[in-house]
Every structure is written in structure tokens, then in C-alpha cells.
Short mmCIF file of C-alpha atoms and ligand atoms in Angstrom, two decimals:
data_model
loop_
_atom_site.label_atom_id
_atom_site.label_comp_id
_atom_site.label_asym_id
_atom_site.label_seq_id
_atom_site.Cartn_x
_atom_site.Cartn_y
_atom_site.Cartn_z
CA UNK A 283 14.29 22.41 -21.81
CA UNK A 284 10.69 21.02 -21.87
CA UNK A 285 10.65 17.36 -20.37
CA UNK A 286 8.01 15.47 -22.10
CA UNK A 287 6.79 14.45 -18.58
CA UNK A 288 7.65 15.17 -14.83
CA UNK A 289 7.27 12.79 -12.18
CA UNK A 290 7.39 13.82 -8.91
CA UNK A 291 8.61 11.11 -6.08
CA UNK A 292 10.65 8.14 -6.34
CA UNK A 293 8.44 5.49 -5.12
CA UNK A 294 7.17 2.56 -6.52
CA UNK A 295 4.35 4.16 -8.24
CA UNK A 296 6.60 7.30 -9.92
CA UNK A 297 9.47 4.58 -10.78
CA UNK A 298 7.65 2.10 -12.40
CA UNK A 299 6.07 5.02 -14.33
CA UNK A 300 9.45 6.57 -15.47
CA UNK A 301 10.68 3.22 -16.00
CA UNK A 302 8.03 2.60 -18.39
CA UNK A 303 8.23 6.03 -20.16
CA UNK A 304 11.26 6.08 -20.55
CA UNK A 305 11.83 3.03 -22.02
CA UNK A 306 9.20 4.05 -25.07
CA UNK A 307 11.38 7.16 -25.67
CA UNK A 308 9.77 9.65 -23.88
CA UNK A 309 12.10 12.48 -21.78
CA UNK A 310 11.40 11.73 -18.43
CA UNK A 311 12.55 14.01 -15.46
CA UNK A 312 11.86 12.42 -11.87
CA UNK A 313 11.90 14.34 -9.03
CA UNK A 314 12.58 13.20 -5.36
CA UNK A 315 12.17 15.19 -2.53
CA UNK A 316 14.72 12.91 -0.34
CA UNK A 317 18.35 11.85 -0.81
CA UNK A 318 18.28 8.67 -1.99
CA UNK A 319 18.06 5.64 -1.78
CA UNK A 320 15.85 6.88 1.28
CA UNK A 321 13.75 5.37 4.40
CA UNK A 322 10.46 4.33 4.18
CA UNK A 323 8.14 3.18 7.26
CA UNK A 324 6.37 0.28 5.94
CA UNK A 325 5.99 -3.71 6.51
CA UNK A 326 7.44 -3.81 3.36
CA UNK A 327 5.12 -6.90 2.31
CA UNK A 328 5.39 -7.92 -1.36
CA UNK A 329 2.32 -9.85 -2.60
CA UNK A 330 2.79 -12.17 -5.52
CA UNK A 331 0.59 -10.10 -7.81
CA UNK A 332 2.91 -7.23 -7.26
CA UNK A 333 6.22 -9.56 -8.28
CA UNK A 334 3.59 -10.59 -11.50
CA UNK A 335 2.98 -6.85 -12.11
CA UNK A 336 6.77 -6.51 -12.56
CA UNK A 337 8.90 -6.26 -15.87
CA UNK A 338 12.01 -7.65 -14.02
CA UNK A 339 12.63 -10.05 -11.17
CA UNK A 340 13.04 -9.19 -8.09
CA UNK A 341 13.77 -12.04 -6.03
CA UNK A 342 17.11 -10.82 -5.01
CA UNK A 343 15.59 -8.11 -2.41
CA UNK A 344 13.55 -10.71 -0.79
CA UNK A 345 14.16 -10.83 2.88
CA UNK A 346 11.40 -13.65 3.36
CA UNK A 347 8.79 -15.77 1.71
CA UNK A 348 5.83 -15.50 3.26
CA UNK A 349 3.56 -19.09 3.15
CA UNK A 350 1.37 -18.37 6.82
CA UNK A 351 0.00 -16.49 9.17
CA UNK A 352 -0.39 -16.20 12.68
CA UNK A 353 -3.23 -14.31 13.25
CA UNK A 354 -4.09 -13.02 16.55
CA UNK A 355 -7.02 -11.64 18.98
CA UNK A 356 -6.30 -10.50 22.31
CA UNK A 357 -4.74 -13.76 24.19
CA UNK A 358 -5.96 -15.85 21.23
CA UNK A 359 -3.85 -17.13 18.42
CA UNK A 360 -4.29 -19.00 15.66
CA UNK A 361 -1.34 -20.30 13.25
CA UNK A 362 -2.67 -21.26 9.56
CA UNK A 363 -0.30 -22.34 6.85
CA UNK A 364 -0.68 -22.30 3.14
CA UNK A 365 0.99 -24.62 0.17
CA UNK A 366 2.64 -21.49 -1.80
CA UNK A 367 3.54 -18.34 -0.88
CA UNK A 368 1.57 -15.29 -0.78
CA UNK A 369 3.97 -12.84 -0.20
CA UNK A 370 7.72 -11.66 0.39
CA UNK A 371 9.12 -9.11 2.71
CA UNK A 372 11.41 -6.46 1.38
CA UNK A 373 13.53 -3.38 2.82
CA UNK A 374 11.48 -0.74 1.10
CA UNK A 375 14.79 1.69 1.33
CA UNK A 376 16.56 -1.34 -1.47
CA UNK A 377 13.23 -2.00 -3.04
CA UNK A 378 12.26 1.83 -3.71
CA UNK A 379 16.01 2.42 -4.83
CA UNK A 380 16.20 -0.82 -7.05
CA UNK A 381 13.20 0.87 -9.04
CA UNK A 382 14.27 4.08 -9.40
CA UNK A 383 17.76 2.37 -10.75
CA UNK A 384 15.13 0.69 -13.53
CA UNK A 385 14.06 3.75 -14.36
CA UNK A 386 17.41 5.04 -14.66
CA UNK A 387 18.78 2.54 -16.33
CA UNK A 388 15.33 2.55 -19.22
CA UNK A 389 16.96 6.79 -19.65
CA UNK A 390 15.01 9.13 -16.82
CA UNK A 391 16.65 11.70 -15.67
CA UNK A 392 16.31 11.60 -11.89
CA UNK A 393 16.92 14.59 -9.44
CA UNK A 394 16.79 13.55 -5.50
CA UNK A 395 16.87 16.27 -2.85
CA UNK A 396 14.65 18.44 -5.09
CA UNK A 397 11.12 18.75 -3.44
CA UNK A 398 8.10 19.71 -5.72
CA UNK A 399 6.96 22.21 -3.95
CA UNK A 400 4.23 24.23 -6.11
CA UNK A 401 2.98 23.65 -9.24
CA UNK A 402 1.62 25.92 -12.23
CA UNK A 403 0.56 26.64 -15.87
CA UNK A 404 2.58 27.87 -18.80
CA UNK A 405 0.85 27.79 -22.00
CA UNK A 406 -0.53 24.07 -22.33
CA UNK A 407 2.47 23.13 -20.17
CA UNK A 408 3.18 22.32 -16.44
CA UNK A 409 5.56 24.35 -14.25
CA UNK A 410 7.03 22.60 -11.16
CA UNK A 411 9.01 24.39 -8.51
CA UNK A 412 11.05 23.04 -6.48
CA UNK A 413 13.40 23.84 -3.78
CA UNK A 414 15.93 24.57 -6.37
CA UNK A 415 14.33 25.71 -9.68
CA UNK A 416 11.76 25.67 -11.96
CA UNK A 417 11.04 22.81 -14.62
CA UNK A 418 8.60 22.53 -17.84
CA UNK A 419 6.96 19.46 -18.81
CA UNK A 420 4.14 18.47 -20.94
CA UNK A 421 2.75 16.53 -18.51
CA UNK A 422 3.36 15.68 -14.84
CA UNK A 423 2.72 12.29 -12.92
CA UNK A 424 2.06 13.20 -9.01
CA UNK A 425 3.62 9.93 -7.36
CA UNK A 426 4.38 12.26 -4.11
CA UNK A 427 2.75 10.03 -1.63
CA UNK A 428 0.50 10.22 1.05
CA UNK A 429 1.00 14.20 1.32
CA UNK A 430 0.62 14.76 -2.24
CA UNK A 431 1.59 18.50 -3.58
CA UNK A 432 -0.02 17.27 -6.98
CA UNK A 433 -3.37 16.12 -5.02
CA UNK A 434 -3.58 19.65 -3.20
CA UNK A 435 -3.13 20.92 -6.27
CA UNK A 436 -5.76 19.59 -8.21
CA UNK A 437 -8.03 18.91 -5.06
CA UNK A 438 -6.97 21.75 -1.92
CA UNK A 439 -10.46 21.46 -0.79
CA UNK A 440 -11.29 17.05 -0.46
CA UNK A 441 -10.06 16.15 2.77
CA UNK A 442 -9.05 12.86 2.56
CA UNK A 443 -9.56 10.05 4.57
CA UNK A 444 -6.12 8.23 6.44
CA UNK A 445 -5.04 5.66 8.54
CA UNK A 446 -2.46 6.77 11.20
CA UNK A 447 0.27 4.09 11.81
CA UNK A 448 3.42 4.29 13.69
CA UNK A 449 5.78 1.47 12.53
CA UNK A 450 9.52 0.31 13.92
CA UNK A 451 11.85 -1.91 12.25
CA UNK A 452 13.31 -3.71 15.69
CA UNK A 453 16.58 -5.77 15.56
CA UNK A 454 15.95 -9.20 16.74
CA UNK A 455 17.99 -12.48 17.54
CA UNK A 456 17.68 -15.08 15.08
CA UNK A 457 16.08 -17.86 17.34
CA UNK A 458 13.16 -15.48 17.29
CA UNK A 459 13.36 -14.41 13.77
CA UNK A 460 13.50 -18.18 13.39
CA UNK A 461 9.78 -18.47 15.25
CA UNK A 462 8.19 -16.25 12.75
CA UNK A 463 10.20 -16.98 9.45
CA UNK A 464 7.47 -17.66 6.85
CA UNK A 465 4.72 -16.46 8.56
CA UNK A 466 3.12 -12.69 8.39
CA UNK A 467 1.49 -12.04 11.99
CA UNK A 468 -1.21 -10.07 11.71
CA UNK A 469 -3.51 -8.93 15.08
CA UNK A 470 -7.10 -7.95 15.25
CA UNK A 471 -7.63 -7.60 18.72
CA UNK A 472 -5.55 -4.69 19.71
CA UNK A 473 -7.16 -1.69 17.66
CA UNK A 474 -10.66 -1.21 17.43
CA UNK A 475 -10.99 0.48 13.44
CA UNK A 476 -7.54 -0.96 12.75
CA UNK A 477 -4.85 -3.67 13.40
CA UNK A 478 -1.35 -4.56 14.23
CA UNK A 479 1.45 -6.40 12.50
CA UNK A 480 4.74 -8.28 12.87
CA UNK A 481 6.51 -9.08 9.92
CA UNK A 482 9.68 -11.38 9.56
CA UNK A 483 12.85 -9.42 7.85
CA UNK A 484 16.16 -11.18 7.40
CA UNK A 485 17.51 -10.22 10.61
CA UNK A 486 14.21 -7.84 12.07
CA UNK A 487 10.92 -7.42 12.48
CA UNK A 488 8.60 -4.72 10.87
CA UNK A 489 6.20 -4.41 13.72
CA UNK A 490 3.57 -1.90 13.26
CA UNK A 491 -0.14 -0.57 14.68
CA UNK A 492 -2.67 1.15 12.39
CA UNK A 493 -6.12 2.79 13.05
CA UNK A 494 -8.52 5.09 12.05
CA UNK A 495 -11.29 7.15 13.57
CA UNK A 496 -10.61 6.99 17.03
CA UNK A 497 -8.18 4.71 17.40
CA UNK A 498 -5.66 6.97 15.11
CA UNK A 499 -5.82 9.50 18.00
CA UNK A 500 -4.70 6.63 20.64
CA UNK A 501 -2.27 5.08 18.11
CA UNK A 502 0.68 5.42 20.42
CA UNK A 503 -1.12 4.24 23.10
CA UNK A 504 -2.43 0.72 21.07
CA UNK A 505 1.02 0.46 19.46
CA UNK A 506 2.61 0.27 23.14
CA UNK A 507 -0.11 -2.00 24.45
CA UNK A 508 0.59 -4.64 21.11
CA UNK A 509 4.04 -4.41 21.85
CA UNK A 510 4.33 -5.07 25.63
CA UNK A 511 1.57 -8.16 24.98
CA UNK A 512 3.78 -10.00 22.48
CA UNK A 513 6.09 -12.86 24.14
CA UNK A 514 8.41 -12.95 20.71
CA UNK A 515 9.53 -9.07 21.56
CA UNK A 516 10.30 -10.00 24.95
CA UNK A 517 13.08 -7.91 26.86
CA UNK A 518 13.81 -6.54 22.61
CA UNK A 519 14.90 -2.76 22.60
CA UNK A 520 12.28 -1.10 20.47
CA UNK A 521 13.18 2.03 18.58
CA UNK A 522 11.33 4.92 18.70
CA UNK A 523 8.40 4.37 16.24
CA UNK A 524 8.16 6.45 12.97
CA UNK A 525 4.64 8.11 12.61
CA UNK A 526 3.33 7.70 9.26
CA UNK A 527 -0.44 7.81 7.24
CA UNK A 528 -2.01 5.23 4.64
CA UNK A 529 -4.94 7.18 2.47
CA UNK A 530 -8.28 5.39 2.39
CA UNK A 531 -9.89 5.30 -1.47
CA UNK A 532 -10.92 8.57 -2.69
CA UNK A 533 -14.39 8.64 -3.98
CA UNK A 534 -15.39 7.90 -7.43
CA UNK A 535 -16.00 11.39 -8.53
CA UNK A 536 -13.13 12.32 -7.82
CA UNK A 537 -10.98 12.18 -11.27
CA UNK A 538 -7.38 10.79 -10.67
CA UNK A 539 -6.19 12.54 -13.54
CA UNK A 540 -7.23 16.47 -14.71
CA UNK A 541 -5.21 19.15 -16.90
CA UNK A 542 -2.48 17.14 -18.06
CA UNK A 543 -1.27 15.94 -13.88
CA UNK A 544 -2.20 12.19 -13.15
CA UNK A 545 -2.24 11.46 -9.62
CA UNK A 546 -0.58 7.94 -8.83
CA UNK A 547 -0.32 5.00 -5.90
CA UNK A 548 -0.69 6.50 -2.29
CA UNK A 549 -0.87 10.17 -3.96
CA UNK A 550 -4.13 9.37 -5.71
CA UNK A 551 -4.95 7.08 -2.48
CA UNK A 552 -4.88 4.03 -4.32
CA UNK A 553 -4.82 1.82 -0.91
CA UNK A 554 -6.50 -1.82 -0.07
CA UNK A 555 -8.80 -0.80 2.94
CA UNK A 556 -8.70 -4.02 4.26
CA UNK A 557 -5.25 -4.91 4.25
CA UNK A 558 -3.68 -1.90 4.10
CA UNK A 559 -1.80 -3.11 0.81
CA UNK A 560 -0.09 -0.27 -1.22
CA UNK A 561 2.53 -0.88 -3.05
CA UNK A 562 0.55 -3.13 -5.73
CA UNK A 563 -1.63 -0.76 -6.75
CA UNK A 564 1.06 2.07 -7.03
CA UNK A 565 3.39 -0.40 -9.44
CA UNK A 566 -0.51 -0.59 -11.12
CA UNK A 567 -1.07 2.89 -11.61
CA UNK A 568 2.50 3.41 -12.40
CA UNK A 569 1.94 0.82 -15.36
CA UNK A 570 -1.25 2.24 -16.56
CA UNK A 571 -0.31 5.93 -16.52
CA UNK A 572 2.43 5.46 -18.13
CA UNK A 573 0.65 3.40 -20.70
CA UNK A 574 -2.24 6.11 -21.24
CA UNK A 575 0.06 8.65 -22.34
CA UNK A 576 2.44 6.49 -24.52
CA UNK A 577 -0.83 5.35 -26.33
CA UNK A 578 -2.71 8.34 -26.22
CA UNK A 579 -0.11 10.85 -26.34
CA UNK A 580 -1.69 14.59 -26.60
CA UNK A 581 -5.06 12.64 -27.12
CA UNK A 582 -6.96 15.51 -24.69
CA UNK A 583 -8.69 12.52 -23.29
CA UNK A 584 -5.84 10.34 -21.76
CA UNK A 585 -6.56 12.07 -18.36
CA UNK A 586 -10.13 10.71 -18.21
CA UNK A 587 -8.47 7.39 -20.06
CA UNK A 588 -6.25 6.79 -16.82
CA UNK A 589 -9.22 7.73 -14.42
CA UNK A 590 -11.44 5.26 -16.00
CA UNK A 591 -8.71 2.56 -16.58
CA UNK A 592 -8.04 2.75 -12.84
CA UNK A 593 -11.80 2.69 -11.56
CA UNK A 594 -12.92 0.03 -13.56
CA UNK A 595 -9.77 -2.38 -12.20
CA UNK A 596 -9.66 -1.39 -8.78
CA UNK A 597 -12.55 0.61 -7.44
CA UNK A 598 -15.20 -2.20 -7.39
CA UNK A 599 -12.65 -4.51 -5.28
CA UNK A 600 -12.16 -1.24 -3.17
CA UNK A 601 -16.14 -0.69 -2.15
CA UNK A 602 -15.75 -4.88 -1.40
CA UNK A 603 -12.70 -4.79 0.43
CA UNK A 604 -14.08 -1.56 2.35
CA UNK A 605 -17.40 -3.09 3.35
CA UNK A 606 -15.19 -6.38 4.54
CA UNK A 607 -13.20 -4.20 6.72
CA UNK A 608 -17.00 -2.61 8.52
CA UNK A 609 -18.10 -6.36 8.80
CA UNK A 610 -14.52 -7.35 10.56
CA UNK A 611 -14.35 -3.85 12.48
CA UNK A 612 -17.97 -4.18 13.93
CA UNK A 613 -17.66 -8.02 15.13
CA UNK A 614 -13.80 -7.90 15.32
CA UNK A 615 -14.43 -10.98 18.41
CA UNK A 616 -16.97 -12.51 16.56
CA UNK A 617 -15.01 -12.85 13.03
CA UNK A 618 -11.95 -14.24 14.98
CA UNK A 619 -14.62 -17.20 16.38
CA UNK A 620 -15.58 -17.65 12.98
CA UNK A 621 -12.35 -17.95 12.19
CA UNK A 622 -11.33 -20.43 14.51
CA UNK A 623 -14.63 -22.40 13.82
CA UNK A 624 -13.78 -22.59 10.07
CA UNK A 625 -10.50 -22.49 9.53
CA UNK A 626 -11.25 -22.16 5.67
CA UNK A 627 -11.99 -19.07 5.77
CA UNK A 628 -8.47 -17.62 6.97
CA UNK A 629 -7.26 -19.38 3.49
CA UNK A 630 -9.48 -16.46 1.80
CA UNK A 631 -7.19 -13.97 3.00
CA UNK A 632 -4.26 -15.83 1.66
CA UNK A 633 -6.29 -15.74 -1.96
CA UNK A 634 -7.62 -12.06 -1.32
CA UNK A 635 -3.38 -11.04 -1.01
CA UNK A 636 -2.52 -13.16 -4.10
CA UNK A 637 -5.37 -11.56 -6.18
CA UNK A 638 -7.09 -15.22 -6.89
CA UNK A 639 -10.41 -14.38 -4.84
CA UNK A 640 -12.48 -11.18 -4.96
CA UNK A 641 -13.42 -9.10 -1.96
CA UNK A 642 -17.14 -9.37 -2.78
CA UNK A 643 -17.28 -13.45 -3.12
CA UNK A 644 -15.87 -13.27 0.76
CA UNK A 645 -17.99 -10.33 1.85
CA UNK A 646 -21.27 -12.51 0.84
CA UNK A 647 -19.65 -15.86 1.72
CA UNK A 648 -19.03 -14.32 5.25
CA UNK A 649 -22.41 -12.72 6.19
CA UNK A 650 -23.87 -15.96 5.14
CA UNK A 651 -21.42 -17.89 7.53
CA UNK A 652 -22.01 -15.54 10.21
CA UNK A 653 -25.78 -15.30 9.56
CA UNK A 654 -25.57 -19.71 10.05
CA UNK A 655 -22.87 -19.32 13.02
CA UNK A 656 -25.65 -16.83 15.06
CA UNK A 657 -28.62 -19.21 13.94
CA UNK A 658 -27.23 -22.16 15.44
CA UNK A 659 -26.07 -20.43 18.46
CA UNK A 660 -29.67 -19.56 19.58
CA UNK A 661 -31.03 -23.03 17.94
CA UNK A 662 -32.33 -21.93 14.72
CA UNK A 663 -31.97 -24.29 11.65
C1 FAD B 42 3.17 1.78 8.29
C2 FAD B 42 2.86 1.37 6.88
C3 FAD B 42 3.01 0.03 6.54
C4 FAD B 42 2.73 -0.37 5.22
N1 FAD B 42 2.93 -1.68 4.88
C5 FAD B 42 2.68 -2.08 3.61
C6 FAD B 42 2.97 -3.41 3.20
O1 FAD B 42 3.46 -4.23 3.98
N2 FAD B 42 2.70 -3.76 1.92
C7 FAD B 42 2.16 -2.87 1.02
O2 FAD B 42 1.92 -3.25 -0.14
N3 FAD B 42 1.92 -1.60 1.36
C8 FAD B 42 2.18 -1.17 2.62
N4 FAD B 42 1.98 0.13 2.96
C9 FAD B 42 1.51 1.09 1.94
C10 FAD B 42 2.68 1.46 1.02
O3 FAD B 42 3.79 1.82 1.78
C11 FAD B 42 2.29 2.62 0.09
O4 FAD B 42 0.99 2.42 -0.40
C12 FAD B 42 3.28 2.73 -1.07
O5 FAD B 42 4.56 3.09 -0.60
C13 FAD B 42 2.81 3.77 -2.10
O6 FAD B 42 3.81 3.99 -3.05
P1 FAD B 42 3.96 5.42 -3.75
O7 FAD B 42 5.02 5.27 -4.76
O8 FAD B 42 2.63 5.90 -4.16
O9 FAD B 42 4.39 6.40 -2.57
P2 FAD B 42 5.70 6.39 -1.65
O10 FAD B 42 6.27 5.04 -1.56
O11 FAD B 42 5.30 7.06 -0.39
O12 FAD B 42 6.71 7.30 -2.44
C14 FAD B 42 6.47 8.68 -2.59
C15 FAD B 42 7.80 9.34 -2.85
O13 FAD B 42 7.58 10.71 -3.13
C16 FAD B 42 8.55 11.49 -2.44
N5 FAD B 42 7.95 12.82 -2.26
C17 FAD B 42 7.02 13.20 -1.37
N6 FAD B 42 6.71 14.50 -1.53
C18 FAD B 42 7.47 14.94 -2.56
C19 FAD B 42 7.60 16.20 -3.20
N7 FAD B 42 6.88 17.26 -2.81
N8 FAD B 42 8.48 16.31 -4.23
C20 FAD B 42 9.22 15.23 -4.64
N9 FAD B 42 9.14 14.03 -4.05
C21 FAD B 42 8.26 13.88 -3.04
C22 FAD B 42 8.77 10.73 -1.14
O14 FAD B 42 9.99 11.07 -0.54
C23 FAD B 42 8.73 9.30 -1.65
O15 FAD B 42 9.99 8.84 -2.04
C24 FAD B 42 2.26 0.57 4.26
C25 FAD B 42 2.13 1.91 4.62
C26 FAD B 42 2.43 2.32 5.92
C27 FAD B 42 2.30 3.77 6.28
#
């Protein structure tokens, strides 16, 4: 049997892509390398865009809405609020498994315990092994995450540049659950390249460290420091920590799609290097590679179609959102004064989540506020 096209991994990026194929017809096969539903180490924050992005509500999963921030630098905090929400928290294990049941339900065929593990050429076709067999498709969608079998394939020599992060979801008593409902907390001061999180679940935390460079080789060490600084985890039992990677932007020459594989979400390291934020941008590319091929179906251009589609709507708020993270990482104790001087500007990063600001209005807005901010410090006008 020749599936019309293979996706490999069960995430939000290969769901929403199978949910979308399938649902114009095509015959989908989706291939998971875990049992599912399965674990996922994330802070399982939901922007709003992402709910937007979605053909069906979702609003049952949420665990929290998130209208705040706490946002912390070394003994400093600072507690902003905002009038709508900018976010939810999810369990990704229900969220990943809800999506995959969307695809499921729209007709894909869907496989778990069957890892991709090589991939090859038959004719004009694709051949993907697995653990258990061989399968033929006319194209295949690489939504395999941050380890990507379809990225090595198309790209075994680009080394590619991560994040380490070692996340725990900790069991916590609900008068402390109760301190942080609402509000994402969100530290600067702990990593230098990186930062530290504590998000409110119904009845945990997501609390996480993430760093790069350096810092991702002392990421145990930062995560332990974080942890034994914050009051709210006091006397808590944390479990051991899962170790886990986030992909920083590949370059623009590098094509995210090539001889009928597309490479999708984390797998084509479609990843917000300022925030860290994934899960958007694999629903996105989920959405758009599935609409490249129902529109340009055997069109020998649909791979650079995707490539381009996905450049020209995220790349330019990646080089922003990139340079924003430098600015922060380079003054990390100077942004946080800034901060606490204008309080306005925290708000950005509420509008930055829900998509209603761009990374390159705050970049400029901020270098001119921290131009004024070091003028008037040394009594220039
Ligand atoms: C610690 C941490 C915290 C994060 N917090 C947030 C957050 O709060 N909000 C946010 O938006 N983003 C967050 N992210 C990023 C987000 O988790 C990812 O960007 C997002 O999951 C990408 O979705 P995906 O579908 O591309 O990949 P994944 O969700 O990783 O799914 C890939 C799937 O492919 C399967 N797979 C892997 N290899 C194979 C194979 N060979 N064959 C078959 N199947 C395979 C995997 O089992 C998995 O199910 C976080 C990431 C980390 C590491």
C-alpha cells in the first residue's frame, strides 16, 4: 500500500498536519515512536495565538489561565498583571493525545510504538523503516522533534544549535498552587544565556531551567540553585528532573522542505528564541504543510512553497526575537532595572506571547529606553 503521505511523530506539529490531510481526503499514515498518549517535558504554556491557530476548542485541557507574571532576578521580584489572558497551561501528555485523536477522528491511520528509524528512496517515493517494517508514501512530513531522523536525513552534516533544559512537574499543595494561580513566573537572574520557570498546573507546578552555551553544561547545577532559592517550593519533594533540548532557528539557507520530506515544528527547529515558545509554531507549520501539498499536490515546487511560506511568516520575527534575547542576555541586571523603572515595558512581553506586538518594535523601543536610562544616569540630556 502506498500512503499518500507519512508523518512521522505524534506531536502537535505531525497531528495538526494529519488532522488537516486527512480531512481533505488524503491517506495519511502517522507514525509514533512512543506508546501513546505519551510524556512530554515541557511548561506546557498555551498562548492565545496557538488556541486562534486551532480548528477546534480546546478549553477543556486547560489547567490555568494565565493573566500575569511574576518575573524575577536574583532576590528581586516583580509581580505585573494584565486585563486578558495571554496564555493557558496544559498537560502536554492530554494535549498531544487530544490532537492525535483529531487526526484520528478527520481518517489517519496512526501507528504508536513504531519508531522511524531510517529513511530512503523508491522510485519518486519515500521508504520509512521502522522498528517493525517498511512503509511507502508519496511524501513524508518529519514532525520527529528535537532529534529529528527526517532532519539527519536531509541535513547529517548542520549541527544545530539547542537549548538544554531539565524540567519537573512537582506535586504541590493547593495554598501554594493558590499563590501562583494566574500568573506564569518566569526568572532571569539564575542562568546567564538562559532562564528559569514556574508554571501553575491544576494541582502542580512545571518548574523548569534552560540555557545555552555555557550555562547548558551547568544546567543541573542552575536548575538546583533556582530551586533551593524559591520560598513557594519550600520543604516540596522534587522529582528527579527530565533532561530535554529546545532547537534554536536554523538558518535561512537551510530549506525546511527538499525531495518530497518537509521538516515540521521542533524537527525543522521552528522555536521562539526568546521565549522558548514551541508549540505555536509547530500547530503553524503543521497547518501550512499540510496546506502546501493539498494545494499544490505533485506541483514539484510545494517543497520550496512550504520553505518560503514558513520564512516569510516566521523568520523575520525569529532574527528580532533572537537579537532581543543578546540585548536581555548581555544586560540581564540592567533590563530587569529597566523593567522595574518602566513597568510598561513588561506589558510588551504579554503582547510579544499573544502575537499583538512584533519583536523588532520592542528590540528598537528598548535600546532607545536603555540608551535614555544610561544618559540620565551619568547626567546627559
Ligand atoms: C523543557 C521545555 C519546556 C517547554 N515549554 C514550552 C511551553 O511552555 N510552551 C511552548 O509553546 N513550548 C514549549 N516548549 C517547546 C515545545 O515543547 C516544542 O517546541 C513542541 O513540543 C514541538 O512540537 P513538535 O510536534 O514539533 O515536537 P514534539 O512535541 O517533540 O513531538 C515529536 C513527536 O515525535 C515522536 N518521535 C520522535 N522521534 C521519532 C521517530 N524516530 N519516529 C516516530 N516518532 C518519533 C516523539 O515521541 C514525539 O511524540 C518547551 C520545550 C522544552 C524542552
Amino acid at each position: 500500500m502506498i500512503y499518500d503521505v507519512i508523518v512521522a511523530g505524534m506531536g502537535p506539529a505531525g497531528s495538526t498536519a494529519g488532522y488537516y490531510l486527512s480531512k481533505a481526503g488524503l491517506k495519511v499514515l502517522a507514525l509514533e515512536k512512543e506508546k501513546l498518549p505519551r510524556y512530554k517535558p515541557c511548561g506546557g504554556g498555551l498562548t492565545t495565538k496557538t488556541v486562534e491557530a486551532l480548528d477546534f476548542g480546546v478549553s477543556e485541557l486547560f489547567l490555568d489561565t494565565i493573566h500575569g507574571g511574576i518575573f524575577t532576578f536574583k532576590d528581586k521580584a516583580l509581580k505585573l498583571m494584565c486585563d486578558m489572558p495571554y496564555a493557558y497551561t496544559v498537560n502536554r501528555r492530554e494535549f498531544d493525545y487530544f490532537l492525535t485523536g483529531k487526526a484520528k477522528e478527520a481518517g489517519a491511520k496512526i501507528i504508536d510504538e513504531e519508531r522511524m528509524t531510517k529513511i530512503g528512496k523508491k522510485d519518486s517515493h519515500i521508504l520509512v523503516e521502522t522498528v517493525r517494517g517498511t512503509y511507502e508514501g508519496k511524501y513524508l512530513l518529519g514532525a520527529d522533534g528535537v532529534n529529528s531522523v527526517a532532519a539527519n536525513f536531509l541535513y547529517p552534516k548542520v549541527k544545530r544549535k539547542i537549548l538544554a533544559a531539565l524540567e519537573s512537574d512537582v506535586k504541590a499543595p493547593a495554598d501554594r498552587i493558590e499563590t501562583l494561580r494566574g500568573l506564569f513566573q518566569i526568572d532571569f537572574g539564575s542562568i546567564p544565556l538562559g532562564y528559569s520557570w514556574i508554571f501553575p498546573k491544576k494541582n502542580y507546578f512545571s518548574i523548569g531551567s534552560a540555557g545555552m552555551g555555557k550555562s547548558a553544561k551547568k544546567i543541573k547545577e542552575f536548575y538546583k540553585q533556582f530551586i533551593d532559592a524559591q520560598k513557594i517550593l519550600n520543604g516540596i519533594e522534587i522529582d528527579k528532573a527530565h533532561g530535554c533540548t529546545l532547537p534554536m532557528p536554523y538558518s535561512q539557507n537551510v530549506k525546511l522542505a527538499k525531495d518530497r520530506v518537509f521538516l515540521l515544528g521542533d524537527a525543522g527547529c521552528l522555536v521562539n528564541p526568546f521565549t522558548g515558545e514551541g508549540i505555536y509554531f509547530a500547530v503553524e507549520s503543521g497547518k501550512t504543510a499540510a496546506g502546501t501539498l493539498i494545494n499544490h499536490w505533485d506541483n514539484p515546487k510545494a517543497e520550496s512553497l512550504y520553505d518560503k511560506a514558513i520564512k516569510e511568516k516566521f523568520y523575520f520575527e525569529f532574527k528580532w526575537a533572537h537579537r532581543l534575547m543578546r540585548l536581555v542576555n548581555a544586560f540581564p541586571g540592567l533590563s530587569y532595572q529597566i523593567i522595574c523603572d518602566h513597568k510598561e515595558v513588561m506589558h510588551v512581553y504579554f503582547e510579544l506571547l499573544r502575537g499583538t506586538l512584533t519583536y523588532e518594535q520592542t528590540v528598537k523601543n528598548l535600546t532607545v529606553k536603555i540608551s535614555k536610562y544610561l544618559k540620565s544616569k551619568i547626567g546627559i540630556k
